């Protein structure tokens, strides 16, 4: 089964009086268990695509199936999709409640989804991303950008998603931590069979992680790349 099956997908925004086409895609399929990369410059529509797949951007047209279910325009996700699809945002500040301690930000999504909350296994998960258990007592503003991003990754993973959407997941992290987190995500994918879609402006990150990908330009697919294509394109581009 395909984790994502897009027959067509268009998103238009208003820019002044005239509509502006942010996304206009055809024929994009991501297989279950695969790591799929979205590469493209700033403003190309990468985040908009992920937001549609996360159920956050609900004004779109076309035909989109996610984990075997057809999405409906202007409808929030219901049922198991809410847990099965998780997104890690480019800016984790936006996704963590500023007035809630990290403990609460990690506990509530599990409780809402009927999963038990066990502080000891949570501390083990934090440890896997290099965070001490003390962060549970802190507020988001008491963490660095990289620490917040790692909390956001733990929060997404602890819901055992089937589809993990990562929007520039490691751009706030230094190179060593970046590699550790990416390897952790990769290992998790291999263990659980979850599907990952990784957005990055960095072809090297995508080539390191992904089986296939597309280059998006001005909301359209400019190029489709298989594993070799990704590696070739990365080799042709300096770090
Ligand atoms: P990327 O993530 O590739 O940098 P985005 O998907 O964020 O690009 O944005 C694609 C285009 O759509 C950009 O021109 C951006 O300004 C525009 N855009 C994104 N979100 C909105 C919105 N909510 N309203 C109007 N324009 C938007
Ligand atoms: Mg973006």
XYZ file of N, CA and C in Angstrom, residues 21-131:
333
model
N -0.879 30.446 -7.041
C -0.788 28.990 -6.952
C 0.472 28.590 -6.191
N 0.302 28.119 -4.958
C 1.460 27.732 -4.149
C 1.868 26.295 -4.443
N 0.905 25.485 -4.901
C 1.185 24.069 -5.123
C 0.298 23.558 -6.252
N 0.893 22.809 -7.148
C 0.117 22.199 -8.230
C 0.835 20.912 -8.626
N 0.456 19.823 -7.963
C 1.187 18.563 -8.117
C 0.320 17.512 -8.791
N 0.992 16.598 -9.462
C 0.315 15.428 -10.026
C 1.124 14.203 -9.649
N 0.401 13.112 -9.430
C 1.083 11.832 -9.402
C 2.265 11.750 -8.442
N 1.988 11.802 -7.182
C 3.074 11.677 -6.217
C 2.709 10.570 -5.238
N 3.521 9.549 -5.204
C 3.224 8.409 -4.343
C 4.408 8.101 -3.446
N 4.120 7.862 -2.199
C 5.158 7.478 -1.244
C 4.773 6.124 -0.689
N 5.670 5.166 -0.855
C 5.360 3.806 -0.408
C 5.491 3.680 1.105
N 4.747 2.727 1.630
C 4.808 2.470 3.062
C 6.224 2.056 3.455
N 6.742 2.632 4.516
C 8.052 2.254 5.019
C 9.208 2.977 4.375
N 8.904 3.773 3.370
C 9.958 4.437 2.611
C 10.334 5.777 3.272
N 11.543 6.230 2.998
C 11.900 7.608 3.339
C 11.913 8.398 2.051
N 11.098 9.441 2.002
C 10.915 10.201 0.767
C 11.333 11.646 1.023
N 12.157 12.198 0.157
C 12.671 13.551 0.360
C 11.967 14.590 -0.495
N 11.726 15.751 0.094
C 11.233 16.901 -0.668
C 12.320 17.952 -0.643
N 12.826 18.257 -1.827
C 13.940 19.197 -1.919
C 13.447 20.409 -2.694
N 13.909 21.580 -2.307
C 13.499 22.763 -3.059
C 13.870 24.010 -2.298
N 13.992 25.096 -3.012
C 14.384 26.364 -2.401
C 13.270 26.938 -1.539
N 13.578 28.046 -0.909
C 12.631 28.717 -0.042
C 11.428 29.192 -0.868
N 10.234 28.936 -0.347
C 9.027 29.384 -1.032
C 8.549 28.459 -2.132
N 9.166 27.285 -2.267
C 8.786 26.392 -3.366
C 7.507 25.601 -3.070
N 7.061 25.588 -1.811
C 5.800 24.907 -1.495
C 5.969 23.658 -0.642
N 7.173 23.418 -0.136
C 7.448 22.196 0.628
C 6.603 22.134 1.908
N 6.613 23.217 2.673
C 5.854 23.210 3.932
C 4.360 23.136 3.656
N 3.919 23.775 2.601
C 2.499 23.728 2.256
C 2.070 22.291 1.979
N 2.887 21.547 1.265
C 2.569 20.140 0.992
C 2.496 19.346 2.303
N 3.483 19.524 3.174
C 3.455 18.786 4.446
C 2.237 19.176 5.275
N 1.887 20.455 5.234
C 0.730 20.901 6.018
C -0.578 20.289 5.515
N -0.672 20.074 4.214
C -1.853 19.360 3.686
C -1.844 17.928 4.218
N -0.676 17.277 4.169
C -0.587 15.874 4.589
C -0.780 15.715 6.097
N -0.544 16.804 6.849
C -0.739 16.762 8.304
C -2.158 17.183 8.688
N -2.952 17.563 7.714
C -4.322 17.985 8.009
C -4.419 19.401 8.531
N -3.375 20.180 8.338
C -3.370 21.557 8.857
C -3.802 22.558 7.792
N -3.402 22.307 6.569
C -3.841 23.143 5.449
C -5.008 22.394 4.802
N -6.220 22.890 5.060
C -7.397 22.099 4.660
C -8.071 22.641 3.424
N -7.570 23.779 2.954
C -8.146 24.368 1.756
C -7.264 23.975 0.571
N -7.683 22.954 -0.133
C -6.927 22.465 -1.277
C -7.916 21.791 -2.218
N -7.453 21.433 -3.395
C -8.317 20.643 -4.272
C -7.506 19.513 -4.876
N -8.198 18.461 -5.271
C -7.502 17.325 -5.862
C -7.922 16.034 -5.209
N -7.067 15.056 -5.317
C -7.351 13.753 -4.729
C -6.142 13.270 -3.942
N -6.327 13.100 -2.644
C -5.213 12.695 -1.783
C -5.660 11.542 -0.889
N -4.896 10.461 -0.920
C -5.132 9.354 0.014
C -3.943 9.223 0.950
N -4.269 8.986 2.203
C -3.242 8.909 3.236
C -3.474 7.622 4.019
N -2.490 6.742 4.075
C -2.621 5.487 4.817
C -3.932 4.776 4.465
N -4.250 4.805 3.196
C -5.421 4.075 2.722
C -6.749 4.806 2.846
N -6.715 6.020 3.383
C -7.968 6.761 3.534
C -7.969 8.027 2.689
N -9.099 8.336 2.077
C -9.184 9.555 1.266
C -9.379 10.763 2.160
N -8.601 11.805 1.909
C -8.774 13.037 2.682
C -9.925 13.841 2.099
N -10.602 14.528 2.988
C -11.676 15.402 2.526
C -11.264 16.840 2.721
N -11.561 17.633 1.701
C -11.239 19.058 1.737
C -11.989 19.717 2.896
N -11.310 20.640 3.556
C -11.902 21.453 4.636
C -12.336 20.641 5.858
N -11.821 19.426 5.992
C -12.149 18.604 7.149
C -10.893 18.329 7.965
N -11.027 18.450 9.271
C -9.914 18.066 10.143
C -9.797 16.548 10.159
N -8.628 16.034 10.475
C -8.462 14.590 10.588
C -9.304 14.063 11.739
N -9.816 12.862 11.555
C -10.557 12.226 12.643
C -9.954 10.854 12.898
N -10.342 10.260 14.016
C -9.954 8.888 14.319
C -8.461 8.696 14.395
N -8.032 7.514 13.959
C -6.639 7.122 14.165
C -5.656 7.961 13.347
N -6.134 8.597 12.277
C -5.216 9.438 11.482
C -4.537 10.494 12.345
N -5.258 10.964 13.361
C -4.702 12.031 14.203
C -3.448 11.581 14.940
N -3.395 10.310 15.256
C -2.176 9.814 15.887
C -1.172 9.315 14.847
N -1.713 8.705 13.796
C -0.845 8.012 12.840
C -0.005 8.956 11.986
N -0.460 10.187 11.855
C 0.305 11.162 11.077
C 0.829 12.228 12.033
N 2.124 12.340 12.147
C 2.730 13.339 13.027
C 3.692 14.204 12.228
N 3.762 15.466 12.625
C 4.644 16.384 11.919
C 5.577 17.073 12.909
N 6.827 17.197 12.509
C 7.781 17.993 13.281
C 8.042 19.260 12.474
N 7.805 20.395 13.094
C 7.834 21.663 12.368
C 9.240 22.231 12.289
N 9.390 23.087 11.311
C 10.656 23.779 11.120
C 11.009 24.586 12.370
N 10.008 25.241 12.932
C 10.245 26.069 14.104
C 9.507 25.464 15.292
N 10.225 24.705 16.147
C 9.542 23.990 17.227
C 8.945 24.936 18.254
N 9.380 26.212 18.244
C 8.805 27.174 19.172
C 7.306 27.282 18.932
N 6.947 27.195 17.652
C 5.540 27.357 17.292
C 4.699 26.169 17.741
N 5.324 25.002 17.959
C 4.512 23.821 18.237
C 4.471 23.433 19.714
N 5.291 24.067 20.536
C 5.252 23.769 21.969
C 4.543 24.919 22.691
N 3.590 24.584 23.525
C 2.844 25.626 24.241
C 3.795 26.400 25.159
N 3.872 27.729 25.001
C 4.882 28.487 25.764
C 4.668 28.450 27.274
N 3.420 28.227 27.717
C 3.135 28.269 29.151
C 3.052 26.888 29.791
N 3.306 25.869 29.006
C 3.290 24.513 29.552
C 4.712 23.989 29.722
N 4.954 23.334 30.855
C 6.246 22.664 30.999
C 6.326 21.526 29.990
N 7.568 21.136 29.682
C 7.786 20.100 28.667
C 7.054 18.805 29.051
N 7.037 18.499 30.321
C 6.338 17.270 30.761
C 4.911 17.241 30.229
N 4.234 18.368 30.403
C 2.832 18.432 29.978
C 2.723 18.346 28.449
N 3.637 19.008 27.748
C 3.602 18.958 26.279
C 3.843 17.555 25.752
N 4.551 16.752 26.518
C 4.795 15.373 26.092
C 3.698 14.424 26.583
N 3.130 14.737 27.756
C 2.129 13.838 28.338
C 0.779 13.951 27.619
N 0.372 15.197 27.351
C -0.991 15.395 26.836
C -1.279 14.671 25.520
N -0.378 14.734 24.536
C -0.699 14.022 23.291
C -0.883 12.521 23.505
N -0.121 11.950 24.425
C -0.295 10.507 24.695
C -1.651 10.258 25.352
N -1.989 11.096 26.303
C -3.263 10.894 27.007
C -4.450 11.081 26.067
N -4.365 12.118 25.241
C -5.453 12.363 24.285
C -5.655 11.150 23.393
N -4.554 10.478 23.077
C -4.635 9.327 22.185
C -4.765 7.996 22.927
N -5.050 8.082 24.212
C -5.337 6.877 24.979
C -4.123 5.988 25.231
N -2.927 6.593 25.185
C -1.722 5.810 25.455
C -1.277 6.087 26.890
N -0.744 5.073 27.578
C -0.297 5.306 28.949
C 0.913 6.236 28.986
N 1.022 6.972 30.070
C 2.160 7.878 30.225
C 3.068 7.317 31.309
N 4.281 7.029 30.914
C 5.206 6.418 31.851
C 6.481 7.254 31.825
N 6.712 7.960 32.923
C 7.794 8.932 32.953
C 9.163 8.284 32.715
N 9.316 7.055 33.198
C 10.629 6.420 33.034
C 10.958 6.130 31.570
N 9.964 5.640 30.812
C 10.267 5.362 29.407
C 10.409 6.670 28.631
N 9.720 7.709 29.104
C 9.885 9.019 28.468
C 11.318 9.531 28.670
N 11.825 9.366 29.884
C 13.195 9.810 30.161
C 14.186 9.032 29.282
N 13.896 7.755 29.062
C 14.758 6.964 28.169
C 14.700 7.510 26.741
N 13.505 7.929 26.300
C 13.383 8.491 24.947
C 14.119 9.827 24.833
N 14.053 10.617 25.901
C 14.773 11.896 25.892
C 16.280 11.631 25.818
N 16.700 10.632 26.561
C 18.118 10.277 26.576
C 18.600 9.888 25.173
N 17.745 9.212 24.424
C 18.119 8.805 23.059
C 18.420 9.993 22.153
N 17.796 11.134 22.434
C 18.101 12.323 21.623
C 19.052 13.265 22.358
N 19.671 12.757 23.417
C 20.693 13.535 24.119
C 20.149 14.597 25.049
N 18.932 14.405 25.562
C 18.366 15.384 26.494
C 18.268 14.780 27.888
